[in-house]
Coordinates of N, CA and C in Angstrom, one line a residue:
M1 N -2.7 7.0 -25.6 CA -2.0 8.1 -24.8 C -1.6 7.5 -23.5
K2 N -0.5 8.0 -22.9 CA 0.0 7.5 -21.7 C -1.0 7.6 -20.5
L3 N -1.7 8.7 -20.4 CA -2.6 8.9 -19.3 C -3.7 7.8 -19.4
D4 N -4.1 7.4 -20.6 CA -5.1 6.3 -20.7 C -4.5 5.0 -20.2
S5 N -3.3 4.8 -20.4 CA -2.6 3.5 -20.0 C -2.5 3.4 -18.4
I6 N -2.6 4.5 -17.7 CA -2.5 4.4 -16.3 C -3.8 4.7 -15.6
Q7 N -4.9 4.6 -16.4 CA -6.2 4.8 -15.8 C -6.5 3.9 -14.7
E8 N -6.1 2.7 -14.8 CA -6.4 1.7 -13.7 C -5.7 2.1 -12.4
L9 N -4.5 2.7 -12.5 CA -3.8 3.2 -11.3 C -4.6 4.4 -10.7
R10 N -5.1 5.3 -11.5 CA -5.9 6.4 -11.0 C -7.2 5.9 -10.4
N11 N -7.8 4.9 -11.0 CA -9.0 4.3 -10.4 C -8.8 3.6 -9.1
Q12 N -7.6 3.0 -9.0 CA -7.3 2.3 -7.7 C -7.1 3.3 -6.6
V13 N -6.5 4.5 -6.9 CA -6.3 5.5 -5.9 C -7.7 6.0 -5.4
M14 N -8.6 6.2 -6.3 CA -9.9 6.7 -5.9 C -10.7 5.6 -5.2
R15 N -10.5 4.4 -5.5 CA -11.2 3.3 -4.7 C -10.6 3.3 -3.3
N16 N -9.3 3.5 -3.2 CA -8.7 3.5 -1.9 C -9.2 4.7 -1.0
V17 N -9.4 5.9 -1.7 CA -10.0 7.0 -1.0 C -11.4 6.7 -0.5
I18 N -12.2 6.2 -1.3 CA -13.6 5.9 -1.0 C -13.6 4.8 0.1
E19 N -12.8 3.8 0.0 CA -12.7 2.8 1.1 C -12.3 3.4 2.4
R20 N -11.3 4.3 2.4 CA -10.9 4.9 3.6 C -12.0 5.7 4.2
L21 N -12.7 6.4 3.4 CA -13.9 7.2 3.9 C -14.9 6.3 4.6
F22 N -15.2 5.2 4.0 CA -16.2 4.3 4.5 C -15.7 3.5 5.7
R23 N -14.4 3.3 5.9 CA -13.9 2.6 7.0 C -13.7 3.5 8.2
A24 N -13.5 4.8 8.0 CA -13.3 5.7 9.1 C -14.3 5.7 10.2
P25 N -15.6 5.7 9.9 CA -16.6 5.7 11.0 C -16.6 4.4 11.8
E26 N -16.2 3.3 11.2 CA -16.2 2.0 11.9 C -15.2 2.0 13.0
G27 N -14.0 2.7 12.7 CA -12.9 2.7 13.7 C -13.0 4.0 14.6
G28 N -14.0 4.8 14.4 CA -14.2 6.0 15.2 C -13.1 7.1 14.8
E29 N -12.6 6.9 13.6 CA -11.6 7.8 13.1 C -12.2 9.0 12.4
A30 N -11.7 10.2 12.7 CA -12.1 11.4 12.0 C -11.2 11.5 10.8
V31 N -11.8 12.0 9.7 CA -11.0 12.1 8.4 C -10.8 13.6 8.2
E32 N -9.6 14.0 8.1 CA -9.2 15.4 7.8 C -9.2 15.5 6.3
I33 N -10.2 16.2 5.7 CA -10.4 16.3 4.3 C -9.2 16.9 3.6
K34 N -8.6 17.9 4.2 CA -7.4 18.5 3.6 C -6.3 17.5 3.4
G35 N -6.0 16.8 4.4 CA -4.9 15.8 4.3 C -5.3 14.7 3.3
L36 N -6.5 14.2 3.3 CA -7.0 13.2 2.4 C -6.9 13.7 1.0
A37 N -7.3 15.0 0.7 CA -7.2 15.6 -0.6 C -5.8 15.7 -1.0
F38 N -4.9 16.1 -0.1 CA -3.5 16.3 -0.5 C -2.9 15.0 -0.8
S39 N -3.1 13.9 0.0 CA -2.5 12.6 -0.3 C -3.0 12.0 -1.6
T40 N -4.3 12.3 -1.8 CA -4.9 11.8 -3.1 C -4.3 12.4 -4.3
I41 N -4.1 13.7 -4.2 CA -3.5 14.5 -5.3 C -2.1 14.1 -5.5
V42 N -1.3 13.9 -4.5 CA 0.1 13.4 -4.6 C 0.1 12.0 -5.2
Q43 N -0.8 11.2 -4.8 CA -0.8 9.8 -5.4 C -1.1 9.9 -6.9
L44 N -2.1 10.7 -7.3 CA -2.5 10.8 -8.7 C -1.4 11.4 -9.5
M45 N -0.7 12.5 -8.9 CA 0.4 13.1 -9.7 C 1.5 12.1 -9.8
S46 N 1.9 11.4 -8.7 CA 3.0 10.5 -8.8 C 2.7 9.3 -9.8
N47 N 1.4 8.9 -9.9 CA 1.1 7.9 -10.9 C 1.3 8.5 -12.3
S48 N 0.9 9.7 -12.5 CA 1.0 10.3 -13.8 C 2.5 10.6 -14.2
M49 N 3.2 11.1 -13.2 CA 4.6 11.5 -13.5 C 5.6 10.3 -13.4
F50 N 5.3 9.4 -12.5 CA 6.3 8.3 -12.2 C 5.7 6.9 -12.4
S51 N 4.5 6.8 -12.8 CA 3.8 5.5 -13.0 C 3.9 4.6 -11.7
D52 N 3.8 5.3 -10.6 CA 3.9 4.5 -9.3 C 3.4 5.4 -8.2
D53 N 2.9 4.7 -7.2 CA 2.5 5.4 -5.9 C 3.8 5.5 -5.1
L54 N 4.4 6.6 -5.0 CA 5.7 6.8 -4.4 C 5.6 6.8 -2.9
L55 N 4.5 7.2 -2.4 CA 4.3 7.4 -0.9 C 3.0 6.8 -0.4
D56 N 3.1 6.0 0.6 CA 1.9 5.5 1.3 C 1.2 6.7 2.0
P57 N -0.1 6.9 1.8 CA -0.8 8.0 2.3 C -0.6 8.2 3.8
A58 N -0.4 7.1 4.5 CA -0.3 7.1 6.0 C 1.2 7.2 6.5
S59 N 2.1 7.4 5.5 CA 3.5 7.4 5.9 C 4.0 8.7 6.4
G60 N 5.1 8.7 7.1 CA 5.7 9.9 7.5 C 6.2 10.8 6.4
A61 N 6.6 10.1 5.3 CA 7.1 10.8 4.1 C 6.0 11.7 3.5
M62 N 4.7 11.1 3.5 CA 3.6 11.9 3.0 C 3.3 13.1 3.8
E63 N 3.4 12.9 5.1 CA 3.3 14.0 6.1 C 4.4 15.1 5.8
E64 N 5.6 14.6 5.6 CA 6.7 15.6 5.4 C 6.5 16.3 4.1
L65 N 6.0 15.7 3.1 CA 5.7 16.3 1.8 C 4.6 17.3 1.9
E66 N 3.6 17.0 2.7 CA 2.5 17.9 2.9 C 3.0 19.2 3.7
M67 N 3.9 18.9 4.7 CA 4.4 20.0 5.5 C 5.3 20.9 4.6
L68 N 6.2 20.3 3.8 CA 7.0 21.1 2.9 C 6.2 21.9 2.0
N69 N 5.2 21.3 1.4 CA 4.4 22.0 0.4 C 3.7 23.2 1.1
G70 N 3.1 22.9 2.3 CA 2.4 24.0 3.0 C 3.3 25.1 3.5
N71 N 4.5 24.7 3.9 CA 5.5 25.7 4.3 C 5.9 26.6 3.2
I72 N 6.2 26.0 2.0 CA 6.5 26.8 0.8 C 5.4 27.8 0.5
M73 N 4.2 27.3 0.5 CA 3.0 28.1 0.1 C 2.9 29.3 1.1
V74 N 3.0 29.0 2.4 CA 2.9 30.1 3.4 C 4.0 31.1 3.2
L75 N 5.2 30.6 3.0 CA 6.3 31.6 2.9 C 6.2 32.4 1.6
L76 N 5.8 31.8 0.5 CA 5.6 32.5 -0.8 C 4.6 33.6 -0.7
G77 N 3.6 33.4 0.2 CA 2.5 34.4 0.3 C 2.8 35.4 1.4
K78 N 3.8 35.2 2.2 CA 4.1 36.1 3.3 C 4.7 37.5 2.8
P79 N 4.1 38.5 3.3 CA 4.7 39.8 2.9 C 6.2 40.0 3.3
N80 N 6.9 40.5 2.4 CA 8.4 40.6 2.5 C 8.8 42.1 2.4
F81 N 9.4 42.6 3.4 CA 9.9 44.0 3.3 C 10.7 44.3 2.1
A82 N 11.5 43.2 1.6 CA 12.3 43.4 0.5 C 11.5 43.7 -0.8
D83 N 10.3 43.3 -0.8 CA 9.4 43.5 -2.0 C 9.1 45.0 -2.1
Y84 N 9.1 45.7 -1.0 CA 8.8 47.1 -0.9 C 10.1 48.0 -0.9
F85 N 11.1 47.4 -0.3 CA 12.4 48.1 -0.2 C 13.5 47.3 -0.8
P86 N 13.7 47.3 -2.1 CA 14.6 46.4 -2.8 C 16.0 46.4 -2.2
F87 N 16.5 47.5 -1.6 CA 17.8 47.5 -1.1 C 18.0 46.5 0.1
L88 N 16.8 46.1 0.7 CA 16.9 45.1 1.8 C 17.0 43.7 1.3
R89 N 16.8 43.5 0.0 CA 16.8 42.1 -0.5 C 18.1 41.3 -0.2
L90 N 19.2 42.0 -0.1 CA 20.5 41.3 0.2 C 20.5 40.8 1.6
F91 N 19.7 41.4 2.5 CA 19.9 41.0 3.9 C 18.9 39.9 4.4
D92 N 17.8 39.7 3.7 CA 16.8 38.7 4.0 C 16.5 38.8 5.5
L93 N 16.1 40.0 5.9 CA 15.8 40.3 7.3 C 14.8 39.4 8.0
Q94 N 13.8 39.0 7.2 CA 12.8 38.1 7.8 C 13.1 36.6 7.7
G95 N 14.1 36.3 7.0 CA 14.5 34.9 6.9 C 13.7 34.1 5.9
I96 N 12.8 34.8 5.1 CA 11.9 34.1 4.2 C 12.7 33.3 3.2
R97 N 13.6 34.0 2.5 CA 14.4 33.3 1.5 C 15.1 32.1 2.1
R98 N 15.7 32.2 3.2 CA 16.4 31.1 3.9 C 15.5 29.9 4.2
E99 N 14.3 30.2 4.7 CA 13.3 29.1 5.0 C 12.8 28.5 3.8
I100 N 12.5 29.3 2.7 CA 12.0 28.7 1.5 C 13.1 27.8 0.9
S101 N 14.4 28.2 1.0 CA 15.5 27.5 0.4 C 15.6 26.1 1.2
K102 N 15.4 26.1 2.5 CA 15.5 24.8 3.2 C 14.4 23.9 2.8
S103 N 13.2 24.4 2.6 CA 12.1 23.5 2.2 C 12.3 23.0 0.7
Y104 N 12.8 23.9 -0.2 CA 13.0 23.4 -1.5 C 14.2 22.4 -1.6
D105 N 15.2 22.7 -0.8 CA 16.3 21.7 -0.7 C 15.9 20.3 -0.3
R106 N 15.0 20.3 0.7 CA 14.5 19.0 1.2 C 13.6 18.3 0.1
L107 N 12.8 19.1 -0.5 CA 11.9 18.6 -1.6 C 12.8 18.1 -2.8
H108 N 13.8 18.9 -3.1 CA 14.7 18.5 -4.2 C 15.4 17.2 -3.8
G109 N 15.8 17.0 -2.6 CA 16.4 15.8 -2.1 C 15.5 14.6 -2.3
L110 N 14.2 14.8 -2.1 CA 13.2 13.7 -2.3 C 13.1 13.4 -3.8
I111 N 13.1 14.4 -4.6 CA 13.0 14.2 -6.1 C 14.3 13.6 -6.6
D112 N 15.4 14.0 -6.1 CA 16.7 13.4 -6.5 C 16.7 11.9 -6.2
G113 N 16.1 11.5 -5.1 CA 16.0 10.1 -4.8 C 15.2 9.3 -5.8
I114 N 14.1 9.9 -6.3 CA 13.2 9.3 -7.3 C 14.0 9.2 -8.6
I115 N 14.7 10.3 -9.0 CA 15.4 10.3 -10.2 C 16.6 9.3 -10.2
D116 N 17.3 9.2 -9.0 CA 18.3 8.2 -8.9 C 17.8 6.8 -9.0
M117 N 16.7 6.5 -8.4 CA 16.1 5.1 -8.5 C 15.8 4.8 -9.9
R118 N 15.2 5.8 -10.7 CA 14.8 5.5 -12.0 C 16.0 5.4 -12.9
T119 N 17.0 6.2 -12.7 CA 18.2 6.2 -13.5 C 18.9 4.9 -13.3
E120 N 19.0 4.4 -12.1 CA 19.7 3.1 -11.8 C 18.9 2.0 -12.4
R121 N 17.6 2.0 -12.4 CA 16.8 1.0 -13.0 C 17.0 0.9 -14.5
R122 N 17.0 2.1 -15.1 CA 17.3 2.2 -16.5 C 18.6 1.7 -16.9
R123 N 19.6 2.0 -16.1 CA 21.0 1.6 -16.4 C 21.1 0.0 -16.3
S124 N 20.4 -0.5 -15.3 CA 20.6 -2.0 -15.0 C 19.7 -2.9 -15.9
S125 N 18.9 -2.3 -16.7 CA 18.0 -3.1 -17.5 C 18.3 -2.9 -19.0
D126 N 17.7 -3.7 -19.8 CA 17.9 -3.7 -21.2 C 17.0 -2.7 -21.9
G127 N 16.2 -2.0 -21.2 CA 15.3 -1.0 -21.7 C 13.9 -1.6 -21.8
S128 N 13.7 -2.8 -21.4 CA 12.4 -3.4 -21.5 C 11.4 -2.9 -20.4
D129 N 12.0 -2.4 -19.3 CA 11.1 -2.0 -18.2 C 10.8 -0.5 -18.2
R130 N 11.1 0.2 -19.3 CA 10.7 1.6 -19.4 C 9.2 1.7 -19.5
V131 N 8.7 2.6 -18.7 CA 7.2 2.7 -18.6 C 6.7 3.9 -19.5
G132 N 7.6 4.8 -19.9 CA 7.2 5.8 -20.8 C 6.4 6.9 -20.1
D133 N 6.5 7.0 -18.8 CA 5.8 8.1 -18.1 C 6.6 9.4 -18.2
F134 N 6.1 10.4 -17.5 CA 6.7 11.8 -17.6 C 8.2 11.8 -17.3
L135 N 8.6 11.1 -16.3 CA 10.0 11.1 -15.9 C 10.8 10.4 -17.0
D136 N 10.3 9.3 -17.5 CA 11.1 8.6 -18.6 C 11.2 9.5 -19.8
V137 N 10.2 10.2 -20.2 CA 10.2 11.1 -21.3 C 11.3 12.2 -21.1
L138 N 11.3 12.8 -19.9 CA 12.3 13.8 -19.6 C 13.7 13.2 -19.6
L139 N 13.9 12.1 -19.0 CA 15.2 11.4 -19.0 C 15.7 11.1 -20.4
D140 N 14.7 10.6 -21.2 CA 15.1 10.2 -22.6 C 15.5 11.5 -23.3
Y141 N 14.8 12.6 -23.1 CA 15.1 13.8 -23.8 C 16.5 14.3 -23.3
M142 N 16.8 14.2 -22.0 CA 18.1 14.6 -21.5 C 19.2 13.8 -22.1
E143 N 19.0 12.5 -22.3 CA 20.0 11.6 -22.9 C 20.2 11.9 -24.4
D144 N 19.1 12.1 -25.1 CA 19.1 12.2 -26.5 C 19.7 13.6 -27.0
E145 N 19.4 14.6 -26.2 CA 19.8 16.0 -26.6 C 21.1 16.4 -26.1
G146 N 21.6 15.6 -25.1 CA 22.9 16.0 -24.6 C 23.0 17.3 -23.9
P147 N 24.1 18.0 -24.0 CA 24.2 19.3 -23.3 C 23.2 20.4 -23.8
Q148 N 22.7 20.3 -25.0 CA 21.8 21.3 -25.5 C 20.4 21.1 -25.0
G149 N 20.1 19.9 -24.4 CA 18.8 19.5 -23.9 C 18.6 19.9 -22.5
L150 N 17.8 19.1 -21.8 CA 17.6 19.3 -20.4 C 18.7 18.8 -19.5
T151 N 18.9 19.4 -18.4 CA 19.9 19.0 -17.4 C 19.1 18.3 -16.3
R152 N 19.7 17.6 -15.4 CA 19.1 17.0 -14.3 C 18.4 18.1 -13.4
L153 N 19.1 19.2 -13.3 CA 18.5 20.3 -12.5 C 17.2 20.8 -13.2
D154 N 17.2 20.9 -14.5 CA 16.0 21.3 -15.2 C 14.8 20.3 -14.9
I155 N 15.1 19.1 -14.9 CA 14.1 18.0 -14.7 C 13.6 18.2 -13.2
K156 N 14.5 18.3 -12.3 CA 14.2 18.5 -10.9 C 13.3 19.7 -10.7
L157 N 13.7 20.8 -11.3 CA 12.9 22.0 -11.1 C 11.5 21.9 -11.7
M158 N 11.4 21.3 -12.9 CA 10.2 21.1 -13.6 C 9.2 20.2 -12.7
I159 N 9.7 19.1 -12.2 CA 8.9 18.3 -11.3 C 8.5 19.0 -10.1
T160 N 9.4 19.7 -9.5 CA 9.1 20.5 -8.2 C 8.0 21.5 -8.5
E161 N 8.1 22.2 -9.6 CA 7.1 23.3 -9.8 C 5.7 22.6 -10.2
L162 N 5.8 21.5 -10.9 CA 4.5 20.8 -11.2 C 3.9 20.3 -9.9
F163 N 4.7 19.8 -9.1 CA 4.2 19.3 -7.8 C 3.6 20.4 -6.9
I164 N 4.4 21.4 -6.7 CA 4.0 22.5 -5.8 C 2.8 23.2 -6.4
G165 N 2.8 23.5 -7.7 CA 1.6 24.2 -8.3 C 0.4 23.3 -8.4
G166 N 0.6 22.0 -8.7 CA -0.5 21.1 -8.8 C -1.2 20.8 -7.5
T167 N -0.4 20.5 -6.5 CA -1.0 20.2 -5.2 C -1.6 21.4 -4.6
D168 N -1.0 22.6 -4.7 CA -1.6 23.8 -4.1 C -2.9 24.2 -4.7
S169 N -2.9 24.3 -6.0 CA -4.1 24.7 -6.7 C -5.2 23.7 -6.6
S170 N -4.9 22.4 -6.6 CA -5.9 21.4 -6.5 C -6.5 21.3 -5.1
T171 N -5.6 21.4 -4.1 CA -6.1 21.3 -2.7 C -6.9 22.5 -2.3
T172 N -6.5 23.7 -2.8 CA -7.3 24.9 -2.6 C -8.6 24.8 -3.2
T173 N -8.7 24.2 -4.4 CA -10.0 24.1 -5.1 C -10.9 23.1 -4.3

């Protein structure tokens, strides 16, 4: 199974987490467990979905991803007058829909970049470097099924929802 084949990547992520926890006291560094848990989950998910660590845990991109995820979760849980008064839905008086849209657009931009890199790599190779991860399976299905299958937007939405749902429920736990 594919998950078994990337077990070493998952083990390496966990070794890095443990190493970071042990190094922190030596440098007088405080470890924020929430941030550590989030970056670990993102790394594990990216290994499973993309067979690669997409983001360095200490990078600005990881911080942006955490901020986007947190922002979306807060906005989704925020009480919205339009839920109680449907005629207000058109007006977005609280700006919740607009703010969620901004965060999703940025997240979709990051995922578009990942899909573009993979698509370009697939186009420029003879097929020997296909890793058979989640993204490859989705792209293969999109290519094989044509218009009746998945679209790029479907893939992007699927990855977004897996990411948002996976990181939120795991970090909360």
